[in-house]
Coordinates of C-alpha atoms and ligand atoms in Angstrom, one line a residue:
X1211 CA -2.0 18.7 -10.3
X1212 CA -3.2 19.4 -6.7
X1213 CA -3.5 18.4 -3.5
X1214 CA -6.0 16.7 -1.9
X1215 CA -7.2 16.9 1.6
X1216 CA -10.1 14.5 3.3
X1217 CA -11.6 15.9 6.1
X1218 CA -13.4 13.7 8.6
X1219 CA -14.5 11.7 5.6
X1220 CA -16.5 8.2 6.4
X1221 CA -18.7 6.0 4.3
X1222 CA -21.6 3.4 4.7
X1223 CA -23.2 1.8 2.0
X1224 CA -26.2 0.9 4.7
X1225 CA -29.3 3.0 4.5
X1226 CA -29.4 2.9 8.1
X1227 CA -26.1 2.7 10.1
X1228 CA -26.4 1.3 13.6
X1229 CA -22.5 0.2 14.8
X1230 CA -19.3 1.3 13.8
X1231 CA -18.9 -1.6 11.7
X1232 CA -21.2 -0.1 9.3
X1233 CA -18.9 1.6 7.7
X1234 CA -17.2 0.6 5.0
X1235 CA -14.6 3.7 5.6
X1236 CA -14.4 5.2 9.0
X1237 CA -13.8 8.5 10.1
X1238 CA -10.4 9.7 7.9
X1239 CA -8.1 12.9 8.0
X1240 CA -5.8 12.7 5.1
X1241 CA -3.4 15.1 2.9
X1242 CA -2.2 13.8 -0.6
X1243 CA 0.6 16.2 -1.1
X1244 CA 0.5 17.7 -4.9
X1245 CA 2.6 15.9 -6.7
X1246 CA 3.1 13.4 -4.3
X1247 CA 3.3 9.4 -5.4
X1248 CA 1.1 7.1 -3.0
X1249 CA 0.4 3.5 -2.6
X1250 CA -2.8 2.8 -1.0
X1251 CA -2.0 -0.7 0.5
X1252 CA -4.3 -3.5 2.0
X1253 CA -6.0 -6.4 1.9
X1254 CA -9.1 -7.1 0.0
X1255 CA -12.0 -5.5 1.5
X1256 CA -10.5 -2.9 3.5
X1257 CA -11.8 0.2 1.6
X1258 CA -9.2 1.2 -1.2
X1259 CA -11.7 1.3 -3.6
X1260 CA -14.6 3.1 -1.5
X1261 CA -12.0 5.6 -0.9
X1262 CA -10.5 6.0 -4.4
X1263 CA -14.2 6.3 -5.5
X1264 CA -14.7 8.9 -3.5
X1265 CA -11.8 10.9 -4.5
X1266 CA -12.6 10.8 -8.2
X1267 CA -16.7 11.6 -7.3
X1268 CA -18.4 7.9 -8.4
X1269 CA -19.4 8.0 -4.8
X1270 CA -20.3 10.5 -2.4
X1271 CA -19.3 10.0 1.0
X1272 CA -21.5 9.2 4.1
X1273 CA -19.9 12.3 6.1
X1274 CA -17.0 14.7 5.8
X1275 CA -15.2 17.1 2.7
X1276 CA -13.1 16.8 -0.3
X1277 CA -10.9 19.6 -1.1
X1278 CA -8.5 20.2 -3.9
X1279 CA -6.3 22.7 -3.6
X1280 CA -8.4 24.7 -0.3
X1281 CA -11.9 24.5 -2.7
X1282 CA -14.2 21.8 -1.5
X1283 CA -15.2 19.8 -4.8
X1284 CA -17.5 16.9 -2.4
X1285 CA -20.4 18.1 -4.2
X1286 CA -18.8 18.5 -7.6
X1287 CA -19.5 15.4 -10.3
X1288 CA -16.6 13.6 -11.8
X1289 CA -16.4 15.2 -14.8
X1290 CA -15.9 18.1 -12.9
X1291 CA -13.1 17.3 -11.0
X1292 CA -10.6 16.7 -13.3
X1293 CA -9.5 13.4 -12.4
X1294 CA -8.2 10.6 -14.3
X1295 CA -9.2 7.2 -13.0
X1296 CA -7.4 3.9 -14.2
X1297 CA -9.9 0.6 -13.3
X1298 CA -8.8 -3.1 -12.5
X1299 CA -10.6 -4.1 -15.7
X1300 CA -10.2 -2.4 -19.1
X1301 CA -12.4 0.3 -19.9
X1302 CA -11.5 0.8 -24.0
X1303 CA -13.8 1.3 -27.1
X1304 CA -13.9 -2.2 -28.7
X1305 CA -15.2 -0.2 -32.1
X1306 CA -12.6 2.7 -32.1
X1307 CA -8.5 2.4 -33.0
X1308 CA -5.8 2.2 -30.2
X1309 CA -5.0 5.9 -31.1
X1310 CA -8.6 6.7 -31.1
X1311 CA -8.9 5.3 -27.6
X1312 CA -5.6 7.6 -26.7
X1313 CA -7.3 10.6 -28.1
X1314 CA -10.5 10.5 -26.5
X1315 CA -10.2 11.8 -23.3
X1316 CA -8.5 14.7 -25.0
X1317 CA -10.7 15.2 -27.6
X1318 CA -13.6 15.4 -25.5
X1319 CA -12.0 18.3 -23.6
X1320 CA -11.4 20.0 -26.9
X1321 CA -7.8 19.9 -27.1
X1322 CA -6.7 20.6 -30.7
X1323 CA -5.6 17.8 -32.9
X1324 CA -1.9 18.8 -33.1
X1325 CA -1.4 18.7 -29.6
X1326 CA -3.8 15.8 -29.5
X1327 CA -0.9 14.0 -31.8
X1328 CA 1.9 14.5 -29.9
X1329 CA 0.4 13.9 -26.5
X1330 CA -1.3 10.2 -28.2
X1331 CA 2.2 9.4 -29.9
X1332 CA 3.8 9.9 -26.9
X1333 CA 2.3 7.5 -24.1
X1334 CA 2.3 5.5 -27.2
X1335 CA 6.2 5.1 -27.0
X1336 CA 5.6 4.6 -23.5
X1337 CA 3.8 1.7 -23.4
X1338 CA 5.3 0.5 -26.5
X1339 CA 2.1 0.3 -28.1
X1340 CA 3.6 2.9 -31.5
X1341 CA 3.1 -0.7 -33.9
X1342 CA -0.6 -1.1 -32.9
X1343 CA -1.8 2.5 -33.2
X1344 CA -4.0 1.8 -36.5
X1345 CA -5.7 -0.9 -34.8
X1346 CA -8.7 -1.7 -33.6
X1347 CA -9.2 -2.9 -30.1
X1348 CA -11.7 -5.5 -30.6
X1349 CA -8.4 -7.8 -31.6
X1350 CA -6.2 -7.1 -29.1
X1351 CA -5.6 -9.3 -25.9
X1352 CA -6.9 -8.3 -22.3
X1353 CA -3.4 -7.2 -21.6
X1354 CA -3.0 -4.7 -24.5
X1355 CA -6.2 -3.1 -23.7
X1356 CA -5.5 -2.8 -19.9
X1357 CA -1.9 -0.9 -21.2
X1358 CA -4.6 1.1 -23.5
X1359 CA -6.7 1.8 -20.3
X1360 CA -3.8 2.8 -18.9
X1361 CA -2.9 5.3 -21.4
X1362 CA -6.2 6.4 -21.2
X1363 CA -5.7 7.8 -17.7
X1364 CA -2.1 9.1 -18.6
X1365 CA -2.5 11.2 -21.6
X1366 CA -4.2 14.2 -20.1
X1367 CA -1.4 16.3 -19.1
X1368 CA -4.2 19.0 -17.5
X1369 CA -5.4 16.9 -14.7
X1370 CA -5.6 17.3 -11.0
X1371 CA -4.8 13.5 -10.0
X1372 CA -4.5 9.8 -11.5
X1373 CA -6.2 7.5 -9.8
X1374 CA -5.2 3.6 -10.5
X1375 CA -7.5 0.7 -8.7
X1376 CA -5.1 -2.2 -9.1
X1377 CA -4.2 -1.2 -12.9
X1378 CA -2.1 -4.3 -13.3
X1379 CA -3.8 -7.2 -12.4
X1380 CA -4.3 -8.8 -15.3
X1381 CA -1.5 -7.8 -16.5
X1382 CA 1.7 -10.4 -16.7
X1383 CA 4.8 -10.4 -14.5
X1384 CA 7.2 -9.3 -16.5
X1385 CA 5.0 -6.7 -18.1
X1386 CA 3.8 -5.6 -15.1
X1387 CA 7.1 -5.0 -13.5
X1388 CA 7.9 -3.0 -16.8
X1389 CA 4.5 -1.1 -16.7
X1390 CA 5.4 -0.5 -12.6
X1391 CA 8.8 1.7 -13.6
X1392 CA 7.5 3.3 -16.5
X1393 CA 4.5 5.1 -14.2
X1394 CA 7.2 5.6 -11.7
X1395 CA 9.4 7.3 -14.3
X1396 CA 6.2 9.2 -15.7
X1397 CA 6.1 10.1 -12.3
X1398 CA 9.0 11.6 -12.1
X1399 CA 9.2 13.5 -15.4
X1400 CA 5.7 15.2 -14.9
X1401 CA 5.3 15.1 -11.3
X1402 CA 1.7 13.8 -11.2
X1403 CA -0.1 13.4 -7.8
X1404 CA -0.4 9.9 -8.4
X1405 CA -2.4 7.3 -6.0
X1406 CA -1.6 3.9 -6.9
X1407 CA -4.2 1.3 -5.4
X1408 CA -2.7 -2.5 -4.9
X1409 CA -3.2 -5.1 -2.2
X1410 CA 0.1 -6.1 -3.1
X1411 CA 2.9 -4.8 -0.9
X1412 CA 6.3 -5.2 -3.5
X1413 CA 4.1 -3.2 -5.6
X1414 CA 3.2 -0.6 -3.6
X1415 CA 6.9 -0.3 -1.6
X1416 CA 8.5 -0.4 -5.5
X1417 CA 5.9 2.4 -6.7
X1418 CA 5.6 4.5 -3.7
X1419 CA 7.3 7.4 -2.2
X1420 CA 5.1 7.3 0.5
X1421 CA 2.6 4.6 1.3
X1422 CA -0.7 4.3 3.0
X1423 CA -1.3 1.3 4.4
X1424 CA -5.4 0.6 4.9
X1425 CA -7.1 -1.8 7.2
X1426 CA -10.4 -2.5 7.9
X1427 CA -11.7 0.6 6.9
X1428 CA -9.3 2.8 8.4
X1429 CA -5.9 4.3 7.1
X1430 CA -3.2 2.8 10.5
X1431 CA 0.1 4.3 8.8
X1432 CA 1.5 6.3 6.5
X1433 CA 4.8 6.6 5.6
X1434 CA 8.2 5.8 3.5
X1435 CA 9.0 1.9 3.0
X1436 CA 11.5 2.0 5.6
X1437 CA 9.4 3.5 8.6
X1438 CA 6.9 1.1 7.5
X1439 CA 9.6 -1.3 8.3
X1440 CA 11.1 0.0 11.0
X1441 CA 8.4 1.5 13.3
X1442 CA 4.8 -0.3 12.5
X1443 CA 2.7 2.0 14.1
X1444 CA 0.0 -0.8 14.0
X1445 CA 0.9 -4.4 14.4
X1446 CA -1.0 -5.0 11.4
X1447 CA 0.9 -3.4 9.8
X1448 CA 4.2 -5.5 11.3
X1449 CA 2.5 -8.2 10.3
X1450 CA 1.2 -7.0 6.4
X1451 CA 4.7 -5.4 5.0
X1452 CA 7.8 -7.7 5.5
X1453 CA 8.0 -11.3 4.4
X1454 CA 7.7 -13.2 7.1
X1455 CA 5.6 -10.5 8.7
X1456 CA 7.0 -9.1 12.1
X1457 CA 6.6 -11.6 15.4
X1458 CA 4.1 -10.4 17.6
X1459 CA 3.4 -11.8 21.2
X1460 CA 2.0 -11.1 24.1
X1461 CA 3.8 -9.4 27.3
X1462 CA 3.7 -7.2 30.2
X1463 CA 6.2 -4.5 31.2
X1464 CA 8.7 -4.4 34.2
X1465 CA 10.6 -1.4 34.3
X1466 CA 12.8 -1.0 31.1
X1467 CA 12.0 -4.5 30.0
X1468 CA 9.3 -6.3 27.8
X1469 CA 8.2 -9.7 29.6
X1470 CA 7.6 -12.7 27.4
X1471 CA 6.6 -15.6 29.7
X1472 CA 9.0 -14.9 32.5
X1473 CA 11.8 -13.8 30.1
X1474 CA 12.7 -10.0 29.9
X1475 CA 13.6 -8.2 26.2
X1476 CA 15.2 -5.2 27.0
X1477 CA 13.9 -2.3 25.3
X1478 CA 15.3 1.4 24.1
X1479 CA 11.8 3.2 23.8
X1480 CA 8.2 3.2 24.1
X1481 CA 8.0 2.5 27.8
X1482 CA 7.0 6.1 29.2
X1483 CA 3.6 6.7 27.7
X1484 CA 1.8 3.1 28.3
X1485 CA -2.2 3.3 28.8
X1486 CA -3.7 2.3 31.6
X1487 CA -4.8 -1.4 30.9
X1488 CA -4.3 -1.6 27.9
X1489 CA -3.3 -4.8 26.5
X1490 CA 0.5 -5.4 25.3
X1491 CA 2.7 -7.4 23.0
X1492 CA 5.9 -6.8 21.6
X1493 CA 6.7 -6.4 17.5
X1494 CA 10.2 -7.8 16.8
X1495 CA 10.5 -8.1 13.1
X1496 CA 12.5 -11.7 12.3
X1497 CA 15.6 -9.6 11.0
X1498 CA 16.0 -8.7 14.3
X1499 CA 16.4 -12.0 15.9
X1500 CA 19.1 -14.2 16.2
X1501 CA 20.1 -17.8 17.8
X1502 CA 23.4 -18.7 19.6
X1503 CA 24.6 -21.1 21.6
X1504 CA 26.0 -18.7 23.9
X1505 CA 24.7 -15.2 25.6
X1506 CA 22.0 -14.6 28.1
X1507 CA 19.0 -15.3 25.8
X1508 CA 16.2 -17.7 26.7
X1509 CA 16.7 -20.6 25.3
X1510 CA 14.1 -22.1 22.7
X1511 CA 13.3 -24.8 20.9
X1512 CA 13.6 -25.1 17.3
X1513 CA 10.4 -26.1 15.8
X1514 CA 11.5 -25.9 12.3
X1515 CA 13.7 -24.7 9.6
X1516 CA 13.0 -23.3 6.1
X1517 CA 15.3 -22.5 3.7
X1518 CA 14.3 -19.6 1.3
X1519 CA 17.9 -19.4 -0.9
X1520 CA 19.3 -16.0 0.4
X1521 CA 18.4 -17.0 3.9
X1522 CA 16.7 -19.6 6.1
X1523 CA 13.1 -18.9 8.5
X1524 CA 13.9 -20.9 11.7
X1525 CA 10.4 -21.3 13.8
X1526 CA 11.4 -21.3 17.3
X1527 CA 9.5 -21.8 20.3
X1528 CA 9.9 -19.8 24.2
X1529 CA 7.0 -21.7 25.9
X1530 CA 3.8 -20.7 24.6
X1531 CA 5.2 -18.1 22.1
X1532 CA 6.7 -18.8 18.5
X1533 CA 8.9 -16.7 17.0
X1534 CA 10.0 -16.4 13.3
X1535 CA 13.9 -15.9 12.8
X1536 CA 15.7 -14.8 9.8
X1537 CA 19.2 -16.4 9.7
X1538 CA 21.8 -15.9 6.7
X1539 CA 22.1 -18.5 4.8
X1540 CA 25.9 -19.1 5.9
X1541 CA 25.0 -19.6 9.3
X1542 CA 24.4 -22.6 11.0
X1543 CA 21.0 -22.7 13.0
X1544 CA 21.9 -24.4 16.5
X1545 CA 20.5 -27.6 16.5
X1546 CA 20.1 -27.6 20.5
X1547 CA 20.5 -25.1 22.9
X1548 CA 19.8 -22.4 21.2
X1549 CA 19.5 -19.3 22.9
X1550 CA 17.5 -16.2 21.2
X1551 CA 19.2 -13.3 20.7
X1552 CA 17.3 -9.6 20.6
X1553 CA 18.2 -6.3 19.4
X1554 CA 16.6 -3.8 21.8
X1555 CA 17.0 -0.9 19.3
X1556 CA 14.1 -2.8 17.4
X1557 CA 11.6 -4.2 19.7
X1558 CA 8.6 -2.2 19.4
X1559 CA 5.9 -1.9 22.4
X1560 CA 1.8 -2.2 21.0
X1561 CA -1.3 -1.1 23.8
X1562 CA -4.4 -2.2 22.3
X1563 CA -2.4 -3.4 19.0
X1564 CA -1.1 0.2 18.0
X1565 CA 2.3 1.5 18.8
X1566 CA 3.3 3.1 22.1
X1567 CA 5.1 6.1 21.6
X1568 CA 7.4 8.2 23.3
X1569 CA 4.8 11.4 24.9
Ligands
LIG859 P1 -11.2 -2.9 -1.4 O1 -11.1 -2.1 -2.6 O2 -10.1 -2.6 -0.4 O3 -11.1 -4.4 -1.7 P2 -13.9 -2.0 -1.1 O4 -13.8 -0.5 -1.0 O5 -14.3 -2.5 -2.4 O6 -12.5 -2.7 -0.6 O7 -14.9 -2.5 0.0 C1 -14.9 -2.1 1.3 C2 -16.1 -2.7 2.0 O8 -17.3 -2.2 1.5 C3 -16.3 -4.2 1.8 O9 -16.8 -4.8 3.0 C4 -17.3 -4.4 0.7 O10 -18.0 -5.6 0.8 C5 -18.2 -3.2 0.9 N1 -18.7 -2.7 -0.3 C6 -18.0 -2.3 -1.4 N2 -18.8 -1.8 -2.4 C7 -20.1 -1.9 -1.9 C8 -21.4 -1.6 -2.5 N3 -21.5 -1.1 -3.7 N4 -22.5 -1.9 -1.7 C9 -22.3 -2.4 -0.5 N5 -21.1 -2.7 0.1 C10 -20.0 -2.5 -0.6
LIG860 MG1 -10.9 -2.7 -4.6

């Protein structure tokens, strides 16, 4: 295993860039720690897949360095880099067995058939594919030869990364939540550097020690599930991880206050360090809200109520600005003269849509 650092890498798949917006990746520093489990979250289009490609060596990037371990590999091919690369679509021999599909990638290195065995038997078990060993793949459903793609990129023990591209999308959901804690326990047993590709944010917060999340082109955060969720450090990010996503809006500061309209949130940090005309809005994640009748709150309006089982959404208007607020699904949601309730220790300050940070 190793670990991987990017060094002011950026890609463009135009012959001849002109704008920023040419590239597909822009400019990235970047340390996958050896052994390390990511999630490479975002939405469709944003670059996982540029990036992952570049990692394994399918593409060669625009500008910048690659290096495994301190030695630069940018200008090293695939084969050379000892990576194993997991694809959203199966990649298996149709001709050759299940366990001939297992063995391959460790009979092309050489490895001796014994060990070969063991190592094929084994991620077998795993993925509970021991009954269809003698098989041929042709037969099998798009499922079973995804799990056999899968294997594919798991039974090299010798290898520097694993690479998965959304591995489990045509996978089904029970399997795939199955699949999920089995690489999160191979994980764990053989302590691969692991990055796990997904646009799908339970996925990557249930698979991830760490998670990076992408957006159009660049890499805003990286960090545990719970800083993603507590600090944003780009309101995309607010709005991206959490279900509803975090309430955004628009404000200007006074003193140790955030104003909305003409209504102040008081805030505990993020007020010292605020660029010069920049533009502002404050990040208060629904969970962090709360209605009342009584208290110094603005009052809103209730535009609507959903009720999601555990808990209800109410949608609740201050002037121009709706806000999304989780309530237990005990509690009663004041039909009028309802007053919003903040928790200062969780409103976040954005300039320019990133988070302002104490200097
Ligand atoms: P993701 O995997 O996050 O969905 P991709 O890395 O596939 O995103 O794509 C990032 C951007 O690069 C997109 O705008 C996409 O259209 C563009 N792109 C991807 N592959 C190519 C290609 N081979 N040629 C030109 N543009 C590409
Ligand atoms: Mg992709």
């Amino acid at each position: 295993m190793a670990k991987i650092e990017l060094n002011g890498l950026a890609h463009s798949y135009m012959p001849h860039i002109q704008e920023p917006q040419d590239f597909a990746l822009k400019e990235l520093n970047h340390v996958w720690e050896d052994g390390g489990a990511y999630a490479l979250l975002g939405p469709s289009g944003c670059g996982k897949t540029t990036l992952l490609n570049i990692i394994s060596g399918l593409l060669k990037p625009t500008h910048g360095e690659i290096l495994f371990d301190g030695e630069a590999v940018t200008n090293k091919a695939t084969e050379d880099r000892n990576i194993a690369q997991v694809f959203q679509f199966p990649v298996v021999y149709d001709t050759m067995t299940v366990y001939d599909n297992l063995a391959f990638p460790l009979r092309n290195r050489g490895v001796g058939a014994s060990e070969v065995d063991g190592r094929v038997r084994e991620i077998a078990e795993l993925l509970e594919m021991s009954d269809s060993l003698k098989r041929k793949a042709s037969g099998l459903t798009a499922d079973a030869k995804q799990k056999i793609s899968l294997g594919r990129g798991l039974v090299r023990a010798d290898v520097s990364a694993i690479l998965f591209d959304e591995p489990l999308t045509v996978i089904d959901p029970h399997l795939k939540w199955q699949l999920r804690s089995q690489l999160k326990h191979l994980h764990k047993r053989f302590n691969y550097t692991m990055v796990y590709v997904t646009h799908d944010q339970t996925e990557a917060l249930t698979f991830a020690d760490k998670v990076v999340v992408m957006y159009d082109g660049a890499v805003v955060q990286m960090g545990t599930p719970e800083e993603l969720f507590e600090r944003p450090k780009h309101t995309f990010v607010g709005y991206f991880i959490g279900s509803p996503g975090m309430n955004v809006v628009p404000c200007h500061v006074d003193g140790k206050q955030a104003m909305v309209a003409d209504h102040a949130f008081a805030m505990e940090q993020g007020l010292s360090n605020i660029p010069e005309g920049a533009s502002l809005e404050v990040g208060i994640r629904p969970e962090f809200l709360s209605l009342s009748r009584e208290g110094s709150g603005p009052t809103v309006s209730i535009q609507k109520v959903e009720d999601l089982g555990r808990f209800k959404v109410a949608s609740v208007r201050l002037e121009d600005h709706e806000f999304k607020v989780m309530v237990n699904e005990e509690d009663e949601v004041p039909t009028d003269g309802a007053r919003l309730v903040v928790d200062p220790t969780h409103v976040n300050l954005y300039a320019n849509s990133h988070l302002v940070e104490e200097a």
